PDB file of C-alpha atoms in Angstrom:
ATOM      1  CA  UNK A   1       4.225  87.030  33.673  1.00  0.00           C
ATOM      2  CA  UNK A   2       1.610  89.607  34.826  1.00  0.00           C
ATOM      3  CA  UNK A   3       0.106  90.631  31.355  1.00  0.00           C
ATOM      4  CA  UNK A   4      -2.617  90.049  28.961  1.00  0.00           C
ATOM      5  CA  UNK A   5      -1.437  89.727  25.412  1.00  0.00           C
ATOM      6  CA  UNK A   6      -3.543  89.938  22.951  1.00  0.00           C
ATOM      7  CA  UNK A   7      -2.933  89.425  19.172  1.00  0.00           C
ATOM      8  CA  UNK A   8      -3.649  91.316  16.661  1.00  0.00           C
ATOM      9  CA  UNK A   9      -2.892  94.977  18.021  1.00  0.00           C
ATOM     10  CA  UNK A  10      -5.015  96.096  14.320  1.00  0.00           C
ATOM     11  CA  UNK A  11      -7.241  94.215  12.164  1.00  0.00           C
ATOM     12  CA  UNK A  12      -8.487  95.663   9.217  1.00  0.00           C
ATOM     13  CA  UNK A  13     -11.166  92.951   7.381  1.00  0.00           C
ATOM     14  CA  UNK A  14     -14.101  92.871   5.162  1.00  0.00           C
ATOM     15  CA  UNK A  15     -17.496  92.369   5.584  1.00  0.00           C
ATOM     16  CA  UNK A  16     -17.482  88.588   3.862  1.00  0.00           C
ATOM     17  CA  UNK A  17     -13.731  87.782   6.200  1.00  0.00           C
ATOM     18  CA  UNK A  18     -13.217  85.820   8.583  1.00  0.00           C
ATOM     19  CA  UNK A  19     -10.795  86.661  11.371  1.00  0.00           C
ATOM     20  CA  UNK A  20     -10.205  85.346  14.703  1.00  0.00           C
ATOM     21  CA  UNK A  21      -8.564  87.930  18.129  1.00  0.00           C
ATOM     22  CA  UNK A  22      -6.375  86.527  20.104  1.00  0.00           C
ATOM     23  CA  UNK A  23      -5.983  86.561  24.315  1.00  0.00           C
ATOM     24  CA  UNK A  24      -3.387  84.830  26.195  1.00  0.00           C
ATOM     25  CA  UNK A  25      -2.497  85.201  30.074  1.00  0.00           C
ATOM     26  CA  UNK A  26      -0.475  82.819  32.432  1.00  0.00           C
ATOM     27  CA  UNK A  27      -1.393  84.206  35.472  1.00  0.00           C
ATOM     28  CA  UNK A  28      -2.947  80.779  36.322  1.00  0.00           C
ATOM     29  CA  UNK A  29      -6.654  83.265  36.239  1.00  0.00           C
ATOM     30  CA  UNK A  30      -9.503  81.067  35.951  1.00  0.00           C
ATOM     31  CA  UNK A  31     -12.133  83.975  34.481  1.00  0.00           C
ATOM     32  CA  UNK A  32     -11.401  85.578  31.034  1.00  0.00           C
ATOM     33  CA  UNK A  33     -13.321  88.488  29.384  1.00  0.00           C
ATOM     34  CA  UNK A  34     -14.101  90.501  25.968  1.00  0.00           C
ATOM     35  CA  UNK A  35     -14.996  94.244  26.463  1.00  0.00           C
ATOM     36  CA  UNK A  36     -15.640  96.110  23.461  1.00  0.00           C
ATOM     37  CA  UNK A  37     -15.192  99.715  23.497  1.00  0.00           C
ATOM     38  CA  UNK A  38     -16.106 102.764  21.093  1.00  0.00           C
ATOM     39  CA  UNK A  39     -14.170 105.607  20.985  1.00  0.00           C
ATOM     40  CA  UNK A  40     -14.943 107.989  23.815  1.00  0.00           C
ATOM     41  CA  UNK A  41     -17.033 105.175  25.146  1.00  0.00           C
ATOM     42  CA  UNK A  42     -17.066 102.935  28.403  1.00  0.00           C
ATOM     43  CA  UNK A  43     -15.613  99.473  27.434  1.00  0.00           C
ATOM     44  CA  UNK A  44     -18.992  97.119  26.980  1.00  0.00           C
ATOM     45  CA  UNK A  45     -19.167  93.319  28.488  1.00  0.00           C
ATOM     46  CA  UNK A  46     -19.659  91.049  25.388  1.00  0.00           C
ATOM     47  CA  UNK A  47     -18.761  87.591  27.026  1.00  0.00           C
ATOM     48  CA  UNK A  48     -17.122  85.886  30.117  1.00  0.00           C
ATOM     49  CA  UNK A  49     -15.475  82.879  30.389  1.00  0.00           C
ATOM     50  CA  UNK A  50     -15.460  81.105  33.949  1.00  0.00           C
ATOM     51  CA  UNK A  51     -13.184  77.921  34.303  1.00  0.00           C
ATOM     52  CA  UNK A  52     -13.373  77.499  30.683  1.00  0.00           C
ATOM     53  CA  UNK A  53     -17.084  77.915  30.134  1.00  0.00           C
ATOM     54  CA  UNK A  54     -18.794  80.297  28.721  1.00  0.00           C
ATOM     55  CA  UNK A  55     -20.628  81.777  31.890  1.00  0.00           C
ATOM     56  CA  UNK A  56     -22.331  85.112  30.533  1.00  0.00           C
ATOM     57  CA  UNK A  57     -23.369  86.315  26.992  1.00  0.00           C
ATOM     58  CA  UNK A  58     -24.537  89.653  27.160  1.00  0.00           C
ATOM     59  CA  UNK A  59     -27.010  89.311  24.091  1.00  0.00           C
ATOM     60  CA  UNK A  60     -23.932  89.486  21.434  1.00  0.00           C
ATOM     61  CA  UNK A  61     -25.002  89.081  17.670  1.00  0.00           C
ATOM     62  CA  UNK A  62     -23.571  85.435  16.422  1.00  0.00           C
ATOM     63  CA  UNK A  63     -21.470  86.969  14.477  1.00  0.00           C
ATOM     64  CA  UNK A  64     -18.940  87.328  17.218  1.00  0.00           C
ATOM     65  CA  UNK A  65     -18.225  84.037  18.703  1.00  0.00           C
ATOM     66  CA  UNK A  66     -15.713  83.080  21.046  1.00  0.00           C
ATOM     67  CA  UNK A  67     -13.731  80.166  22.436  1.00  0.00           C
ATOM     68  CA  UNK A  68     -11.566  79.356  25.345  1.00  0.00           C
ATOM     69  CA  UNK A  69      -9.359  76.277  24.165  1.00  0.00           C
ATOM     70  CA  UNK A  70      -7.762  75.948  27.867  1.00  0.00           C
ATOM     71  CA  UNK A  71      -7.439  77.941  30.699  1.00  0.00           C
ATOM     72  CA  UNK A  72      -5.129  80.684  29.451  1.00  0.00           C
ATOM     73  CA  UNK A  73      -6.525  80.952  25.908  1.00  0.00           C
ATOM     74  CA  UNK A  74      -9.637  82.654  24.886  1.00  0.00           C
ATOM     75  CA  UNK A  75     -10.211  83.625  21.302  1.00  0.00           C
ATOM     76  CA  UNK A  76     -12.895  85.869  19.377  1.00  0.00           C
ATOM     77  CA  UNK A  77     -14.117  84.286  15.723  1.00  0.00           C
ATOM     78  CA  UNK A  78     -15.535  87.117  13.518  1.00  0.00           C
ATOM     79  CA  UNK A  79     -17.189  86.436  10.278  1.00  0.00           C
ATOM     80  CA  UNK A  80     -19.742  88.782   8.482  1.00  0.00           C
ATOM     81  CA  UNK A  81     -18.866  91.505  10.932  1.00  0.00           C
ATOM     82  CA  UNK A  82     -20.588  95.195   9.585  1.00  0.00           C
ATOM     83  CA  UNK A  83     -18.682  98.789   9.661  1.00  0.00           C
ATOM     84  CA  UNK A  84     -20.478  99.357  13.107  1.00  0.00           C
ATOM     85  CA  UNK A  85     -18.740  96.177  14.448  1.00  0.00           C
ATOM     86  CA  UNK A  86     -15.785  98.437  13.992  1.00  0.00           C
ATOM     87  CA  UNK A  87     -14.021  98.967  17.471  1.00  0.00           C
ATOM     88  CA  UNK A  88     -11.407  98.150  20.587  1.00  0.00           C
ATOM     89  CA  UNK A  89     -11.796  94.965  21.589  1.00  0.00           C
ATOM     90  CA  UNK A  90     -10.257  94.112  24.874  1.00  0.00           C
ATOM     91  CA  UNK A  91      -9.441  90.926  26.629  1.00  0.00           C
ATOM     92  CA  UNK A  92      -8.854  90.915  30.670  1.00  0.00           C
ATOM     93  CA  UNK A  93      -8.638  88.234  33.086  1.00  0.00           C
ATOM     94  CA  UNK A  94      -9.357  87.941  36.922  1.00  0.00           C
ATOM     95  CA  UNK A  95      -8.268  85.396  39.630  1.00  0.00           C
ATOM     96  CA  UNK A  96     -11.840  84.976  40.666  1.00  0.00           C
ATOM     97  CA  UNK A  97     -15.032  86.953  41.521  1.00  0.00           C
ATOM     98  CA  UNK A  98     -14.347  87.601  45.217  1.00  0.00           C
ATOM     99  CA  UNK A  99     -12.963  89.937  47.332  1.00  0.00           C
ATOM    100  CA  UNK A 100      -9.207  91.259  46.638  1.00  0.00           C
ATOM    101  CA  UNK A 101      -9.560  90.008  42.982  1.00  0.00           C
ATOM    102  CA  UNK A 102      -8.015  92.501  40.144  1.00  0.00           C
ATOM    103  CA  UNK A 103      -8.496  92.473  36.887  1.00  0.00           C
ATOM    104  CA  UNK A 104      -5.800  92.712  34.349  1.00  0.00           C
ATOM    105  CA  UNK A 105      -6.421  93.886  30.441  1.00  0.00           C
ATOM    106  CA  UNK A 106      -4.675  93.365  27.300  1.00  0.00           C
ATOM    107  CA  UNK A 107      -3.722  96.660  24.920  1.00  0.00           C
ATOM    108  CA  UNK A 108      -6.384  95.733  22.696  1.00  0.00           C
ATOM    109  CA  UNK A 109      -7.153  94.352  19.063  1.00  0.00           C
ATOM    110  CA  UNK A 110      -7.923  97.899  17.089  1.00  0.00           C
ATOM    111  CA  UNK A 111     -10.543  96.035  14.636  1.00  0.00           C
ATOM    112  CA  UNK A 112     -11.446  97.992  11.383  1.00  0.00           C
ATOM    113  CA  UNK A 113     -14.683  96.331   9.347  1.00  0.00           C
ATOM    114  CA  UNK A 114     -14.486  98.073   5.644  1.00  0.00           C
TER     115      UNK A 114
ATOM    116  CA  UNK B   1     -29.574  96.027  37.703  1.00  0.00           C
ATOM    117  CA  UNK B   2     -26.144  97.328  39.330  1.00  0.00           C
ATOM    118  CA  UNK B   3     -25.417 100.072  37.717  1.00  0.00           C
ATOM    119  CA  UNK B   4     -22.441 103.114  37.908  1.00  0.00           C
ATOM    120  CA  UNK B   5     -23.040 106.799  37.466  1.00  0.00           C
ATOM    121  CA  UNK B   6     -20.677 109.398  37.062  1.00  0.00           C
ATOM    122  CA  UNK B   7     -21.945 112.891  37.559  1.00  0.00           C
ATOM    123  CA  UNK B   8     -19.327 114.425  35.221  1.00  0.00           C
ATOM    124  CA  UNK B   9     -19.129 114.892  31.377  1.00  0.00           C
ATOM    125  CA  UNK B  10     -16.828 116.691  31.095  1.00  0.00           C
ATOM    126  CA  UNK B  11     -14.744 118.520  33.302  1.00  0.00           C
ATOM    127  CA  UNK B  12     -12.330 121.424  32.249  1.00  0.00           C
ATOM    128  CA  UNK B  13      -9.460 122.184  34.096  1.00  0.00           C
ATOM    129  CA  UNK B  14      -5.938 124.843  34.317  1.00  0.00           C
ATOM    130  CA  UNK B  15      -3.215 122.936  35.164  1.00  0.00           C
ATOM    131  CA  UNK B  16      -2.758 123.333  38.900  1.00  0.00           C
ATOM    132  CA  UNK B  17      -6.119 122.968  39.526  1.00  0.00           C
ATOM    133  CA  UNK B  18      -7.803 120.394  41.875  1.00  0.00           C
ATOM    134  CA  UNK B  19      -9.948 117.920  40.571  1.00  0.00           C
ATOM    135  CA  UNK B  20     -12.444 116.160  42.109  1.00  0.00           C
ATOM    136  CA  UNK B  21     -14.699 113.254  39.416  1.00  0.00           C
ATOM    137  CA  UNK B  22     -17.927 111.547  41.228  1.00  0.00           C
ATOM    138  CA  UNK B  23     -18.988 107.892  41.253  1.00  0.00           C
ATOM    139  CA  UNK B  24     -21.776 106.082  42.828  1.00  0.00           C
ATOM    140  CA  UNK B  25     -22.855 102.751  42.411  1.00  0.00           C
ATOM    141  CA  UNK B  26     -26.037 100.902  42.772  1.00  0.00           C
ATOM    142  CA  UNK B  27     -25.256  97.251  44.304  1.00  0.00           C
ATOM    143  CA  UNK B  28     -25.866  96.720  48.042  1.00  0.00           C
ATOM    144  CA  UNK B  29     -23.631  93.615  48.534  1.00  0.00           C
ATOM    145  CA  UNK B  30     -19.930  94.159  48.995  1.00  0.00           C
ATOM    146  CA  UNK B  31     -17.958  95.528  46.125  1.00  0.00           C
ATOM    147  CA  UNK B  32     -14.438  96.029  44.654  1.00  0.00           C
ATOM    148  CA  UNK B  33     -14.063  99.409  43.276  1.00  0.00           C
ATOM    149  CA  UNK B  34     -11.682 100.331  40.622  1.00  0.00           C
ATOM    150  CA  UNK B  35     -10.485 104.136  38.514  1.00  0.00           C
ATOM    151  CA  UNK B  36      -9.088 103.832  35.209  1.00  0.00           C
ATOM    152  CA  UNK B  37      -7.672 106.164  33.023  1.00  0.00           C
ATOM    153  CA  UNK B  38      -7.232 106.137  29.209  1.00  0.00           C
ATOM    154  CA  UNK B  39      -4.882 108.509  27.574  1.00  0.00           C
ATOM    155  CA  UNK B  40      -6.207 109.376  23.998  1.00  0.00           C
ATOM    156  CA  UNK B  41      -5.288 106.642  21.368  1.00  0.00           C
ATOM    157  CA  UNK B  42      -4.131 104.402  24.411  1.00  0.00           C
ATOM    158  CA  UNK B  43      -5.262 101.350  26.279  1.00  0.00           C
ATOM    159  CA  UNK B  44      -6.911 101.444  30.274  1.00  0.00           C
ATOM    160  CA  UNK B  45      -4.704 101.805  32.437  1.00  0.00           C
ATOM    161  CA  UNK B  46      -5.732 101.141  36.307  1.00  0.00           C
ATOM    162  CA  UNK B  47      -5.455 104.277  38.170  1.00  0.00           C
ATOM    163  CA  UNK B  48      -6.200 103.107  42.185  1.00  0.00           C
ATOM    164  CA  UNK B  49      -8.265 100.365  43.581  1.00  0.00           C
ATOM    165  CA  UNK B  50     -10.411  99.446  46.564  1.00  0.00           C
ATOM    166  CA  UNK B  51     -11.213  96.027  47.975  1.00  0.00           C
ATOM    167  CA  UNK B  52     -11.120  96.321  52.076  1.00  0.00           C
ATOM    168  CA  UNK B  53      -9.571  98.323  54.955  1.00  0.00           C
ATOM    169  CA  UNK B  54      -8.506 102.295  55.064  1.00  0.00           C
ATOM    170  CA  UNK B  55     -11.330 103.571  52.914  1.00  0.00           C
ATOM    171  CA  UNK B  56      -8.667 106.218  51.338  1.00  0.00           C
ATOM    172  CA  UNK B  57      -7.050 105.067  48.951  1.00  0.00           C
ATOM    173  CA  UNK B  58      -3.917 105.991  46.926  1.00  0.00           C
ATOM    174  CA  UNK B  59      -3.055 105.280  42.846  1.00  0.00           C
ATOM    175  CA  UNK B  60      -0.418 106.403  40.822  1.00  0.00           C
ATOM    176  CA  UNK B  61       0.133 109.412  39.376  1.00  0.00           C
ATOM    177  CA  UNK B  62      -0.508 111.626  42.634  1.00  0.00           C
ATOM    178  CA  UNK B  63      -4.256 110.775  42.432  1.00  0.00           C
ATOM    179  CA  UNK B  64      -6.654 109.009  45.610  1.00  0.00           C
ATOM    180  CA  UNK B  65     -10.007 108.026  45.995  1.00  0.00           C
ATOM    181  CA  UNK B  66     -12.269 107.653  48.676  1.00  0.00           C
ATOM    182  CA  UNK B  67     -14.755 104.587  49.707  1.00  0.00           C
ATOM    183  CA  UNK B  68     -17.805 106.011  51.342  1.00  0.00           C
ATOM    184  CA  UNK B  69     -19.696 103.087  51.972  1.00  0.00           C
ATOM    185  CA  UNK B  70     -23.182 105.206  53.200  1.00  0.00           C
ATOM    186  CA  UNK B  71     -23.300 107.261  50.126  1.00  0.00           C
ATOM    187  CA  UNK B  72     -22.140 104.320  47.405  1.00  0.00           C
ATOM    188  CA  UNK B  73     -19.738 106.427  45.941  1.00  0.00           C
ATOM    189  CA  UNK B  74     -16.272 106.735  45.229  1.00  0.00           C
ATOM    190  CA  UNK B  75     -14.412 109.868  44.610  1.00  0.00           C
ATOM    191  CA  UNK B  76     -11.337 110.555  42.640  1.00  0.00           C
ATOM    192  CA  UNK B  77      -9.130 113.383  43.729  1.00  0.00           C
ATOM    193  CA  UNK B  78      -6.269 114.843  42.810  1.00  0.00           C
ATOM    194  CA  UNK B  79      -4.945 118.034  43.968  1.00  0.00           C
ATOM    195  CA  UNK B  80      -2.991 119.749  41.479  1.00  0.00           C
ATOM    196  CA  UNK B  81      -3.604 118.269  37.806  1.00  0.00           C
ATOM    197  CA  UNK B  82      -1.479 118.896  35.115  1.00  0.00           C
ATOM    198  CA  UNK B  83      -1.485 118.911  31.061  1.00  0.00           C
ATOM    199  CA  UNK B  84      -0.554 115.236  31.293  1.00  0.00           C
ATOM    200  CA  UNK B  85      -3.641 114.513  33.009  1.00  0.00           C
ATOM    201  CA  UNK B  86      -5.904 114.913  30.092  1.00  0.00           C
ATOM    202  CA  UNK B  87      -7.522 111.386  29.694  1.00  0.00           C
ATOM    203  CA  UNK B  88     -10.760 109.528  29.965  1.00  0.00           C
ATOM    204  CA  UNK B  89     -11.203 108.196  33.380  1.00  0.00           C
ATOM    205  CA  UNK B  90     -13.573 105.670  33.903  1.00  0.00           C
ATOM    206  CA  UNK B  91     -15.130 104.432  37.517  1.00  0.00           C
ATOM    207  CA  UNK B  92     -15.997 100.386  37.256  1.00  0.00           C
ATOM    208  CA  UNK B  93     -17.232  98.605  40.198  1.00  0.00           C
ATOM    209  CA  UNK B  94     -17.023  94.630  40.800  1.00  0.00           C
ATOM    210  CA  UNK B  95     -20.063  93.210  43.012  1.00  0.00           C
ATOM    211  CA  UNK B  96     -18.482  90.330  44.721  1.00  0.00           C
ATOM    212  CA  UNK B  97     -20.091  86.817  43.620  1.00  0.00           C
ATOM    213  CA  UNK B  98     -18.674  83.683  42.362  1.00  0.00           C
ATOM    214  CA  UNK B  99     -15.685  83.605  39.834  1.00  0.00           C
ATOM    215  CA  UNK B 100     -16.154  85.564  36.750  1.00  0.00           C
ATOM    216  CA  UNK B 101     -18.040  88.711  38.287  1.00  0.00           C
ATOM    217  CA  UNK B 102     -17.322  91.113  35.391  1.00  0.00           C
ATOM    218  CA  UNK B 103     -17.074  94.489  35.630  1.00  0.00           C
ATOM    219  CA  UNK B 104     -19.008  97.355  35.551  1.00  0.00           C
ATOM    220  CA  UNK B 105     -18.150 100.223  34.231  1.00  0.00           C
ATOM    221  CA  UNK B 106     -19.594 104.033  34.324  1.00  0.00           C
ATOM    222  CA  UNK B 107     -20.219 106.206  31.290  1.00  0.00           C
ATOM    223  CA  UNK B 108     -16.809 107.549  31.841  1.00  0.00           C
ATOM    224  CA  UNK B 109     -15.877 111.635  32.864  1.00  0.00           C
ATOM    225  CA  UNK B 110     -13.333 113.258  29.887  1.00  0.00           C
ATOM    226  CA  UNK B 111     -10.948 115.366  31.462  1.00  0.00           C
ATOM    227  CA  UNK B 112      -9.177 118.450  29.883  1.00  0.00           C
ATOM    228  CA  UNK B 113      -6.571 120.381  31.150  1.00  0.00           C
ATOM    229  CA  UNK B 114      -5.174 123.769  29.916  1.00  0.00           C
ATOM    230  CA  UNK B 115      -1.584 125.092  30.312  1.00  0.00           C
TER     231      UNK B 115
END
């Protein structure tokens, strides 16, 4: 298995919802990250998991907050997201930080905040 | 900060054109470098990597890069784009470090092509 799932591929939710994304991989990768991207837009770093911890937070508002049960899970928890929240979000995964080391990403979670 | 520029916008294109989109990078330790390109309404798709070795390097679609390590950039080529090649492409650069380096990505070049 040399993919990225991730789950839902479109979320449409309201400003008072809470949702949770989805990311699995079984590539036996030990780093996991969420990228959101805007249209037309570079994909942005929001967090990286490294060996199950939470390693880097790139100043995300708490209303994103994400998990990584075990080493091929990592989930995003949403709750009072606003319209501007409204975006790709994409999960990808890496053996490691060092030379030779790929990253793979999921299809994305097309997330809709009305 | 490490950062990645690319000098390109937007580039406009006939098919059978060549196409040549710029990258540099700002990290002085030892990097992977990556091209992806998104088709419109579609996920990234990686286009060509470089981690070591021949500094040319070849991705799918007919397109290469090139690692010049003196001028921090990356170049991706392609010699004779067509329609299909109209996409986002994005340069992203990796500075090697310990697990869970993420990466970096440039502002990204749009490319269209004309038939």
């Amino acid at each position: 298995d040399t993919e990225v799932t991730q789950t839902p591929k479109h979320l449409v939710m309201g400003m008072t919802n809470k949702k949770s994304l989805k990311c699995e991989q079984h590539m036996g990768h030990r780093a996991m990250y969420w990228y959101k991207q805007k249209a037309k837009k570079p994909p942005e770093l929001m967090f990286v998991y490294s060996y199950e911890k939470l390693s880097i937070n790139e100043s995300v508002p708490s209303r994103f907050s994400p998990e990584c049960p075990n080493s091929s899970l990592l989930n995003l928890h949403l709750h009072a997201l606003q319209p501007e929240d409204s975006a790709l979000y994409l999960c990808a995964s890496s053996q490691g930080g060092g030379r030779g080391y790929g990253y793979t990403f999921g299809s994305g979670t097309r997330l809709t905040v009305v | 900060a490490q950062s990645v520029s690319q000098h390109n916008h937007h580039v406009i294109l006939s098919e059978a054109a060549s196409l040549e989109l710029g990258c540099n990078y700002s990290y002085g330790g030892t990097v992977n470098l990556f091209w992806y390109v998104q088709y419109p309404g579609q996920h990234l798709q990686l286009l060509l990597k470089y981690f070591s070795g021949d500094p040319l390097v070849k991705g799918i679609k007919g397109f290469e890069a090139e690692f010049i390590k003196s001028k921090f950039s990356f170049n991706l080529r392609k010699p004779s784009v067509q329609w299909s090649d109209t996409a986002e492409y994005f340069c992203a650069v990796n500075p090697i470090r310990q697990a869970g380096t993420a990466l970096i990505f440039g502002k990204g070049t749009t490319l269209s092509v004309s038939s």
